[in-house]
Amino acid sequence: MYNVLLVDNEPAILSALSHAIDWAAHDCHILNIARDGREAMLQFAQEAPDIVISDIRMPEVDGLELARWISENHPACKVIILTGFPDFSYAQQAINYRVVDFVLKPTSEDSLLAALDKAKQRLAEDQVRKTDKQADVLACELFLHQLIFDPVQSLLYTMERTNALGLDLSSCYVLRFGLDDIHTEADRIAFQSEVREMWRQAMGEYTVYFIPRGERFCYIILCAPVGFDPTEACHQVVQTVQQTTDFQITVGISAHHHSPLELSDAAREADHAQQLAEYSPQMPVISYGQLPVLSDLHASRITEELRTIQSALENRNRGAVISGLDRLFAYLRREAIPFPSVRRIAVILYECGQGLLISYNLEILLTDASLASERALLDSGAIDEIEQLLRGYLTAVLDRICMNATDLDDLVFRVKQYIDQNYAGELSLEGLADYVHLSASYLSKLFKREVGQNISGYIQQVRIERAKVLLRTTAMKTYEIAEAVGIPDPVYFSKLFKKATGQKPKDFRLEEEK
């Protein structure tokens, strides 16, 4: 059954439309009514209709403006315009806004049913296209999943499937992006869906397929020519995520590959690159060509040791840092890891220290002559010298951080206080980080650890609680309250409010007035 929203500023017209036809007999249901375009927009936050039947002339937001808004924000919805004038000079606008049909007033049952049938036909066609497209994409992604995780496939079978699915994997990369581990599993799963559109936009004309691996990681199959370097596009996505959310992501990029039979190898390359990117705050995007040349077994063990050392640095645990370095270099010596690879591993740890200084707003120390330089590591000629330089550098970094560390409880209190006092304005992770002179990534982790929820979640909580107060104590309209609490889009505000409270704003107010 199709849900219909009726929009007209004349109550008599709304009543007549409601009773003009037997809606149920035509597989339709009157979902709601609205008295102007603005009120209609608010109705979408509660439940989006399938069909909107709207008068063209209304105060504030007229029918064409409503149609434009629907085409931009809810393109699946079909719009029928009612007009009392046979002048269709605005027809081109209506075409641009994908209006299904015009119906002249006074409205006859036949003309309304004819327009309704057109809208229903369009909806049915959209559903067929959507279902077909989803089925095609799902089939492709299932096959790609098979190539990555079950690579023992015959060449004949692989070629037949790629041809049948229309896949061109003769020139491709595999990317793996990882999400930080400070968010809940549900938040990460929801964000993986949101971030896909960012990837599609960043890759432009090139086709991408997404193969999730748990809730923290996802492979991206990028079909692009050998001359295309995905690095810049990956940095663009990382930057967009940092500026618009409180998530942190890291990306690993495989070498360029020429065959679907190489996807499993490409995925392993992306694995190693992304794992090392997690331990280099200065380098959230790493390509396979930047990695030390190591076997899978060595790479796995070394990555685990790097993870331990990074965690110890973040927790300012000097003993754990030293013991981690001892284990790492003992392994490098025992397994006779090639010296160029040892040097690259040392640079990764050096970058960890650099990132830690930046997170504590100690960038001035990056050029401190008393700290070992990256050039000294690169110029060193022996593993003993590299170990000594790293040990001295990382312990010196910890010394400076401990001398300059801000009291964490006070810092988090200042952030919460700022949010409580400025919830009506624009708030962002980057802005809050600037306010307390920390990096965005460090503040995000610190706030989550100390408060138990993400900064974005806390901001939303403060705004919703203030909105509740305004709904209880004032006669302000919903869109006025939305703006007053820092959420200028009333549709988005209503959606957030219902998600947080289980009620629409107007229902909450009615409940409180009882």
mmCIF file with all atom_site columns, C-alpha atoms in Angstrom, residues 471-473 506-514:
data_model
loop_
_atom_site.group_PDB
_atom_site.id
_atom_site.type_symbol
_atom_site.label_atom_id
_atom_site.label_alt_id
_atom_site.label_comp_id
_atom_site.label_asym_id
_atom_site.label_entity_id
_atom_site.label_seq_id
_atom_site.pdbx_PDB_ins_code
_atom_site.Cartn_x
_atom_site.Cartn_y
_atom_site.Cartn_z
_atom_site.occupancy
_atom_site.B_iso_or_equiv
_atom_site.pdbx_formal_charge
_atom_site.auth_seq_id
_atom_site.auth_comp_id
_atom_site.auth_asym_id
_atom_site.auth_atom_id
_atom_site.pdbx_PDB_model_num
ATOM 1  C CA . LEU A 1 471 ? 8.984  21.820 24.411 1.00 0.00 ? 471 LEU A CA 1
ATOM 2  C CA . ARG A 1 472 ? 7.798  21.647 28.028 1.00 0.00 ? 472 ARG A CA 1
ATOM 3  C CA . THR A 1 473 ? 8.072  25.329 28.906 1.00 0.00 ? 473 THR A CA 1
ATOM 4  C CA . LYS A 1 506 ? 4.835  17.254 18.946 1.00 0.00 ? 506 LYS A CA 1
ATOM 5  C CA . ASP A 1 507 ? 3.896  13.964 20.637 1.00 0.00 ? 507 ASP A CA 1
ATOM 6  C CA . PHE A 1 508 ? 6.429  14.641 23.394 1.00 0.00 ? 508 PHE A CA 1
ATOM 7  C CA . ARG A 1 509 ? 4.870  18.061 23.995 1.00 0.00 ? 509 ARG A CA 1
ATOM 8  C CA . LEU A 1 510 ? 1.343  16.619 24.099 1.00 0.00 ? 510 LEU A CA 1
ATOM 9  C CA . GLU A 1 511 ? 2.470  13.944 26.558 1.00 0.00 ? 511 GLU A CA 1
ATOM 10 C CA . GLU A 1 512 ? 4.074  16.551 28.821 1.00 0.00 ? 512 GLU A CA 1
ATOM 11 C CA . GLU A 1 513 ? 0.948  18.742 28.760 1.00 0.00 ? 513 GLU A CA 1
ATOM 12 C CA . LYS A 1 514 ? -1.298 15.982 30.119 1.00 0.00 ? 514 LYS A CA 1
#
